[in-house]
Amino acid sequence: MAEDEEELENEEVQEEKENKKAKVEEVEEEDKPVEDHKRIIPTEVSEEMKKSYLDYAMSVIVSRAIPAIEDGMKPVQRRILYAMQQMGLKPGTQTKKSARLVGDVIGKFHPHGDTAVYEAMVRMAQDFSLRYPLVYGQGNFGSIDGDPPAAMRYTETRMMPIAMELVEDLEKETVDFVPNYDSSMKEPNLLPGKLPALMINGASGIAVGMATNIPPHNLNEVCDAIISYIKNPAITIEELCTIVNGPDFPTGGSVHGDMLEMYKTGRGKLLVRGKVSTETSKNKEVVVITEIPYMLNKTLLVEQIAELIQNKKLKDVSDLRDESSKGKIRIVIELRKGASPEFVINSLYQYTRLQDSFSANFLALVGGQPRILNLRNIVEEYVKYRKIIITNRTKF
């Protein structure tokens, strides 16, 4: 019995010693410098900031703001069209709530805010924002006067016929599919892009340290330029410029500037003027504005003209009316008897945004890398991509 008690006492003493030893080791571990902890990697704050900022910059450039030369789409636009195709929102089918589409896009492909996705979709439906709208919108999708669109729960949408050209042959293994953000499904890295979307609809976007601002162009002219390049790969930029006469903005207007220099260098500054004509109404001269510069808020222009009249910079104006209807711009400026229409028109160009500038910067992703492109580069890269698509389709 005594031996058992002694053995038990020895075990307790031994256990107490082990506990003390463990506590001492724990204290020593805490007192060690940070570098001795295996899970903590010492690094300079400046180096970590440099790496993190570079990662963020490349993410914005590649994954958000800059379109691809191949299909002319930014990632959010590409995902919207792909989601619409997967939902069966094709031309001639019944429209579905925009909220449902936005939910599909952010839930499956684009893990960002619903507002950003909805705004991108709305812009794709506005005929004053895109030369060739890709989305058909039913309901209030905003106006050229700056009115905001209705909430996504009220509007409905489906694809426009022209958008089908971008997704045609998608199911024929023409493009690579990559895992989505949570690897639960796959999405196309690019669209087949039968439509030269980058040139005909243009693009604008601000990334980190760079920005793109490509004006829209006429579809017939762009297609003719592509055909001419296919027939003669040695065609010069000067020859292409005889086919592509210049930008073709959805809101109209005349374009002035060195087009050849812009198409040669990929950069340039253009002057865009609204279209103004004179009419006679009730024995009075009337100045009528029927086209305005691209991305100009029409209400803002009317307010600028009204301010000129109020400040007596336009003394010969007796009345100002906005007679615009859906899809048609008509701002009427009624003149007093004996007034000079030419003087009024020149004053409008001088003091209002009826004459505005457009800074072009033909920046796009080529194989995932940002590049400034001239007109020939754009046509060349597009034809090269379409050859790959047609080859893949043939193999399928």
GROMACS .gro file of C-alpha atoms in nm, residues 68-378:
model
  311
   68ALA     CA    1  -0.968   4.271  -7.601
   69ILE     CA    2  -0.876   4.331  -7.964
   70GLU     CA    3  -1.006   3.985  -8.057
   71ASP     CA    4  -1.376   4.022  -7.970
   72GLY     CA    5  -1.384   4.390  -7.871
   73MET     CA    6  -1.536   4.311  -7.532
   74LYS     CA    7  -1.451   4.399  -7.175
   75PRO     CA    8  -1.493   4.103  -6.933
   76VAL     CA    9  -1.824   4.231  -6.794
   77GLN     CA   10  -1.971   4.278  -7.145
   78ARG     CA   11  -1.851   3.934  -7.252
   79ARG     CA   12  -2.007   3.775  -6.944
   80ILE     CA   13  -2.336   3.957  -6.995
   81LEU     CA   14  -2.367   3.828  -7.353
   82TYR     CA   15  -2.262   3.475  -7.255
   83ALA     CA   16  -2.512   3.470  -6.967
   84MET     CA   17  -2.787   3.594  -7.202
   85GLN     CA   18  -2.707   3.318  -7.449
   86GLN     CA   19  -2.712   3.057  -7.172
   87MET     CA   20  -3.048   3.190  -7.050
   88GLY     CA   21  -3.191   3.169  -7.402
   89LEU     CA   22  -3.246   3.545  -7.429
   90LYS     CA   23  -3.213   3.541  -7.807
   91PRO     CA   24  -3.383   3.775  -8.058
   92GLY     CA   25  -3.750   3.691  -8.101
   93THR     CA   26  -3.782   3.528  -7.758
   94GLN     CA   27  -3.966   3.673  -7.462
   95THR     CA   28  -3.772   3.932  -7.264
   96LYS     CA   29  -3.681   3.856  -6.904
   97LYS     CA   30  -3.624   4.078  -6.603
   98SER     CA   31  -3.289   4.253  -6.599
   99ALA     CA   32  -3.252   4.161  -6.232
  100ARG     CA   33  -3.256   3.794  -6.325
  101LEU     CA   34  -2.979   3.842  -6.580
  102VAL     CA   35  -2.770   4.053  -6.342
  103GLY     CA   36  -2.811   3.788  -6.072
  104ASP     CA   37  -2.690   3.520  -6.313
  105VAL     CA   38  -2.388   3.726  -6.416
  106ILE     CA   39  -2.268   3.813  -6.065
  107GLY     CA   40  -2.354   3.471  -5.926
  108LYS     CA   41  -2.176   3.269  -6.192
  109PHE     CA   42  -1.915   3.482  -6.365
  110HIS     CA   43  -1.859   3.836  -6.237
  111PRO     CA   44  -1.815   3.863  -5.857
  112HIS     CA   45  -1.862   4.239  -5.838
  113GLY     CA   46  -2.146   4.473  -5.748
  114ASP     CA   47  -2.483   4.434  -5.916
  115THR     CA   48  -2.493   4.808  -5.994
  116ALA     CA   49  -2.177   4.789  -6.207
  117VAL     CA   50  -2.314   4.495  -6.407
  118TYR     CA   51  -2.653   4.661  -6.457
  119GLU     CA   52  -2.494   4.989  -6.570
  120ALA     CA   53  -2.280   4.800  -6.823
  121MET     CA   54  -2.587   4.619  -6.956
  122VAL     CA   55  -2.787   4.944  -6.978
  123ARG     CA   56  -2.509   5.108  -7.179
  124MET     CA   57  -2.511   4.812  -7.420
  125ALA     CA   58  -2.880   4.886  -7.485
  126GLN     CA   59  -2.857   5.265  -7.535
  127ASP     CA   60  -2.858   5.373  -7.900
  128PHE     CA   61  -2.696   5.705  -7.804
  129SER     CA   62  -2.406   5.529  -7.628
  130LEU     CA   63  -2.334   5.246  -7.873
  131ARG     CA   64  -2.335   5.286  -8.250
  132TYR     CA   65  -2.477   4.934  -8.278
  133PRO     CA   66  -2.655   4.835  -7.951
  134LEU     CA   67  -2.600   4.471  -7.851
  135VAL     CA   68  -2.886   4.446  -7.602
  136TYR     CA   69  -3.256   4.512  -7.651
  137GLY     CA   70  -3.405   4.689  -7.353
  138GLN     CA   71  -3.773   4.704  -7.267
  139GLY     CA   72  -3.865   4.977  -7.024
  140ASN     CA   73  -3.680   5.290  -6.915
  141PHE     CA   74  -3.312   5.251  -7.006
  142GLY     CA   75  -3.219   5.616  -6.957
  143SER     CA   76  -3.207   5.897  -7.211
  144ILE     CA   77  -2.969   6.132  -7.386
  145ASP     CA   78  -3.093   6.400  -7.143
  146GLY     CA   79  -2.912   6.223  -6.859
  147ASP     CA   80  -3.223   6.061  -6.711
  148PRO     CA   81  -3.123   5.749  -6.515
  149PRO     CA   82  -3.263   5.406  -6.611
  150ALA     CA   83  -3.534   5.242  -6.405
  151ALA     CA   84  -3.430   4.991  -6.140
  152MET     CA   85  -3.337   4.647  -6.272
  153ARG     CA   86  -3.649   4.492  -6.118
  154TYR     CA   87  -3.865   4.696  -6.358
  155THR     CA   88  -3.677   4.662  -6.689
  156GLU     CA   89  -3.654   4.360  -6.919
  157THR     CA   90  -3.398   4.256  -7.175
  158ARG     CA   91  -3.278   4.017  -7.445
  159MET     CA   92  -3.006   4.007  -7.711
  160MET     CA   93  -3.016   4.213  -8.029
  161PRO     CA   94  -2.978   4.021  -8.360
  162ILE     CA   95  -2.637   4.180  -8.421
  163ALA     CA   96  -2.510   4.045  -8.086
  164MET     CA   97  -2.571   3.689  -8.206
  165GLU     CA   98  -2.280   3.738  -8.448
  166LEU     CA   99  -2.047   3.769  -8.149
  167VAL     CA  100  -2.149   3.437  -7.990
  168GLU     CA  101  -2.198   3.239  -8.312
  169ASP     CA  102  -2.005   2.905  -8.315
  170LEU     CA  103  -1.939   2.929  -7.941
  171GLU     CA  104  -2.053   2.569  -7.895
  172LYS     CA  105  -1.814   2.440  -8.166
  173GLU     CA  106  -1.498   2.453  -7.951
  174THR     CA  107  -1.381   2.766  -8.129
  175VAL     CA  108  -1.257   2.940  -7.812
  176ASP     CA  109  -1.094   2.833  -7.487
  177PHE     CA  110  -1.311   2.799  -7.179
  178VAL     CA  111  -1.162   2.884  -6.840
  179PRO     CA  112  -1.288   2.817  -6.484
  180ASN     CA  113  -1.508   3.090  -6.337
  181TYR     CA  114  -1.410   3.271  -6.016
  182ASP     CA  115  -1.501   2.980  -5.784
  183SER     CA  116  -1.415   2.700  -6.031
  184SER     CA  117  -1.772   2.570  -6.018
  185MET     CA  118  -1.821   2.606  -6.395
  186LYS     CA  119  -1.648   2.736  -6.708
  187GLU     CA  120  -1.682   3.052  -6.915
  188PRO     CA  121  -1.534   3.158  -7.251
  189ASN     CA  122  -1.204   3.340  -7.237
  190LEU     CA  123  -1.309   3.528  -7.554
  191LEU     CA  124  -1.614   3.527  -7.780
  192PRO     CA  125  -1.583   3.404  -8.142
  193GLY     CA  126  -1.641   3.765  -8.249
  194LYS     CA  127  -1.772   3.742  -8.604
  195LEU     CA  128  -1.859   4.110  -8.558
  196PRO     CA  129  -1.563   4.355  -8.543
  197ALA     CA  130  -1.708   4.503  -8.224
  198LEU     CA  131  -1.405   4.702  -8.112
  199MET     CA  132  -1.405   4.924  -8.420
  200ILE     CA  133  -1.778   4.959  -8.479
  201ASN     CA  134  -1.878   5.032  -8.119
  202GLY     CA  135  -1.551   5.170  -7.986
  203ALA     CA  136  -1.457   5.152  -7.620
  204SER     CA  137  -1.368   5.370  -7.326
  205GLY     CA  138  -1.214   5.274  -6.997
  206ILE     CA  139  -0.974   5.401  -6.732
  207ALA     CA  140  -0.728   5.154  -6.584
  208VAL     CA  141  -0.428   5.212  -6.356
  209GLY     CA  142  -0.172   5.422  -6.541
  210MET     CA  143  -0.347   5.390  -6.877
  211ALA     CA  144  -0.678   5.458  -7.048
  212THR     CA  145  -0.852   5.368  -7.371
  213ASN     CA  146  -1.087   5.582  -7.578
  214ILE     CA  147  -1.168   5.428  -7.916
  215PRO     CA  148  -1.436   5.604  -8.126
  216PRO     CA  149  -1.711   5.401  -8.299
  217HIS     CA  150  -1.703   5.349  -8.676
  218ASN     CA  151  -1.940   5.260  -8.958
  219LEU     CA  152  -1.993   4.885  -8.997
  220ASN     CA  153  -1.985   4.891  -9.379
  221GLU     CA  154  -1.658   5.085  -9.386
  222VAL     CA  155  -1.492   4.857  -9.129
  223CYS     CA  156  -1.602   4.541  -9.314
  224ASP     CA  157  -1.475   4.686  -9.644
  225ALA     CA  158  -1.140   4.759  -9.478
  226ILE     CA  159  -1.118   4.400  -9.348
  227ILE     CA  160  -1.200   4.259  -9.694
  228SER     CA  161  -0.937   4.485  -9.853
  229TYR     CA  162  -0.676   4.366  -9.603
  230ILE     CA  163  -0.761   3.998  -9.668
  231LYS     CA  164  -0.724   4.055 -10.043
  232ASN     CA  165  -0.405   4.255  -9.999
  233PRO     CA  166  -0.219   4.197  -9.666
  234ALA     CA  167   0.039   4.458  -9.770
  235ILE     CA  168  -0.223   4.736  -9.776
  236THR     CA  169  -0.103   5.061  -9.619
  237ILE     CA  170  -0.269   5.274  -9.353
  238GLU     CA  171  -0.314   5.550  -9.612
  239GLU     CA  172  -0.508   5.309  -9.834
  240LEU     CA  173  -0.718   5.189  -9.541
  241CYS     CA  174  -0.800   5.551  -9.455
  242THR     CA  175  -0.960   5.594  -9.798
  243ILE     CA  176  -1.204   5.318  -9.694
  244VAL     CA  177  -1.255   5.412  -9.328
  245ASN     CA  178  -1.336   5.782  -9.357
  246GLY     CA  179  -1.341   5.850  -8.985
  247PRO     CA  180  -1.542   5.790  -8.667
  248ASP     CA  181  -1.918   5.744  -8.694
  249PHE     CA  182  -2.075   5.860  -8.368
  250PRO     CA  183  -2.426   5.740  -8.271
  251THR     CA  184  -2.542   6.096  -8.198
  252GLY     CA  185  -2.415   6.222  -8.534
  253GLY     CA  186  -2.222   6.544  -8.580
  254SER     CA  187  -1.928   6.627  -8.805
  255VAL     CA  188  -1.571   6.529  -8.718
  256HIS     CA  189  -1.269   6.750  -8.786
  257GLY     CA  190  -0.899   6.684  -8.730
  258ASP     CA  191  -0.600   6.493  -8.860
  259MET     CA  192  -0.759   6.150  -8.915
  260LEU     CA  193  -0.456   6.006  -9.091
  261GLU     CA  194  -0.227   6.091  -8.800
  262MET     CA  195  -0.475   5.937  -8.554
  263TYR     CA  196  -0.501   5.613  -8.752
  264LYS     CA  197  -0.121   5.599  -8.800
  265THR     CA  198  -0.022   5.650  -8.436
  266GLY     CA  199  -0.328   5.522  -8.250
  267ARG     CA  200  -0.361   5.858  -8.077
  268GLY     CA  201  -0.521   6.187  -8.174
  269LYS     CA  202  -0.750   6.473  -8.081
  270LEU     CA  203  -1.060   6.534  -8.288
  271LEU     CA  204  -1.310   6.818  -8.295
  272VAL     CA  205  -1.675   6.707  -8.300
  273ARG     CA  206  -1.942   6.958  -8.402
  274GLY     CA  207  -2.317   6.924  -8.376
  275LYS     CA  208  -2.525   6.957  -8.692
  276VAL     CA  209  -2.698   7.294  -8.726
  277SER     CA  210  -2.930   7.416  -9.001
  278THR     CA  211  -3.145   7.724  -9.062
  279GLU     CA  212  -3.517   7.731  -9.138
  280THR     CA  213  -3.783   7.995  -9.186
  281SER     CA  214  -4.086   7.984  -8.960
  282LYS     CA  215  -4.355   8.253  -8.947
  283ASN     CA  216  -4.130   8.494  -9.141
  284LYS     CA  217  -3.855   8.446  -8.880
  285GLU     CA  218  -3.516   8.282  -8.911
  286VAL     CA  219  -3.483   7.971  -8.695
  287VAL     CA  220  -3.162   7.785  -8.605
  288VAL     CA  221  -3.223   7.412  -8.555
  289ILE     CA  222  -2.981   7.167  -8.390
  290THR     CA  223  -3.046   6.808  -8.505
  291GLU     CA  224  -2.721   6.633  -8.407
  292ILE     CA  225  -2.496   6.683  -8.104
  293PRO     CA  226  -2.143   6.569  -8.008
  294TYR     CA  227  -2.096   6.215  -7.872
  295MET     CA  228  -2.173   6.159  -7.501
  296LEU     CA  229  -2.304   6.514  -7.455
  297ASN     CA  230  -2.601   6.552  -7.223
  298LYS     CA  231  -2.867   6.728  -7.432
  299THR     CA  232  -3.027   6.897  -7.131
  300LEU     CA  233  -2.687   7.040  -7.037
  301LEU     CA  234  -2.652   7.186  -7.388
  302VAL     CA  235  -2.997   7.350  -7.370
  303GLU     CA  236  -2.908   7.495  -7.029
  304GLN     CA  237  -2.581   7.636  -7.168
  305ILE     CA  238  -2.769   7.805  -7.454
  306ALA     CA  239  -3.028   7.945  -7.211
  307GLU     CA  240  -2.747   8.084  -6.996
  308LEU     CA  241  -2.594   8.257  -7.300
  309ILE     CA  242  -2.930   8.419  -7.377
  310GLN     CA  243  -2.971   8.528  -7.015
  311ASN     CA  244  -2.618   8.674  -7.005
  312LYS     CA  245  -2.692   8.855  -7.334
  313LYS     CA  246  -2.409   8.682  -7.522
  314LEU     CA  247  -2.683   8.576  -7.764
  315LYS     CA  248  -2.883   8.898  -7.796
  316ASP     CA  249  -3.071   8.813  -8.113
  317VAL     CA  250  -3.262   8.511  -7.977
  318SER     CA  251  -3.632   8.550  -7.904
  319ASP     CA  252  -3.715   8.191  -7.805
  320LEU     CA  253  -3.550   7.858  -7.722
  321ARG     CA  254  -3.739   7.528  -7.742
  322ASP     CA  255  -3.645   7.162  -7.710
  323GLU     CA  256  -3.875   6.983  -7.955
  324SER     CA  257  -3.690   6.651  -7.939
  325SER     CA  258  -3.881   6.325  -7.950
  326LYS     CA  259  -3.770   5.966  -7.896
  327GLY     CA  260  -3.468   5.894  -8.114
  328LYS     CA  261  -3.479   6.238  -8.275
  329ILE     CA  262  -3.298   6.553  -8.160
  330ARG     CA  263  -3.446   6.893  -8.242
  331ILE     CA  264  -3.345   7.204  -8.048
  332VAL     CA  265  -3.506   7.518  -8.194
  333ILE     CA  266  -3.354   7.865  -8.149
  334GLU     CA  267  -3.588   8.136  -8.279
  335LEU     CA  268  -3.419   8.459  -8.390
  336ARG     CA  269  -3.538   8.817  -8.390
  337LYS     CA  270  -3.601   8.991  -8.721
  338GLY     CA  271  -3.284   9.104  -8.890
  339ALA     CA  272  -3.063   8.876  -8.678
  340SER     CA  273  -2.769   8.694  -8.836
  341PRO     CA  274  -2.800   8.313  -8.815
  342GLU     CA  275  -2.425   8.277  -8.890
  343PHE     CA  276  -2.335   8.489  -8.586
  344VAL     CA  277  -2.562   8.282  -8.360
  345ILE     CA  278  -2.421   7.953  -8.494
  346ASN     CA  279  -2.061   8.069  -8.444
  347SER     CA  280  -2.146   8.181  -8.089
  348LEU     CA  281  -2.296   7.838  -8.015
  349TYR     CA  282  -1.978   7.666  -8.132
  350GLN     CA  283  -1.761   7.908  -7.935
  351TYR     CA  284  -1.942   7.922  -7.601
  352THR     CA  285  -2.120   7.586  -7.568
  353ARG     CA  286  -2.032   7.218  -7.599
  354LEU     CA  287  -2.202   7.206  -7.939
  355GLN     CA  288  -1.838   7.194  -8.047
  356ASP     CA  289  -1.647   6.945  -7.833
  357SER     CA  290  -1.318   6.757  -7.845
  358PHE     CA  291  -1.264   6.381  -7.851
  359SER     CA  292  -0.924   6.246  -7.745
  360ALA     CA  293  -0.872   5.911  -7.917
  361ASN     CA  294  -0.642   5.647  -7.770
  362PHE     CA  295  -0.653   5.310  -7.946
  363LEU     CA  296  -0.544   5.094  -7.652
  364ALA     CA  297  -0.655   4.730  -7.639
  365LEU     CA  298  -0.541   4.393  -7.506
  366VAL     CA  299  -0.358   4.182  -7.763
  367GLY     CA  300  -0.310   3.831  -7.627
  368GLY     CA  301  -0.378   3.971  -7.281
  369GLN     CA  302  -0.115   4.247  -7.311
  370PRO     CA  303  -0.209   4.618  -7.343
  371ARG     CA  304  -0.093   4.779  -7.669
  372ILE     CA  305  -0.147   5.103  -7.859
  373LEU     CA  306  -0.267   5.004  -8.206
  374ASN     CA  307  -0.290   5.183  -8.537
  375LEU     CA  308  -0.568   5.113  -8.788
  376ARG     CA  309  -0.372   4.846  -8.973
  377ASN     CA  310  -0.278   4.670  -8.647
  378ILE     CA  311  -0.644   4.649  -8.546
   0.00000   0.00000   0.00000
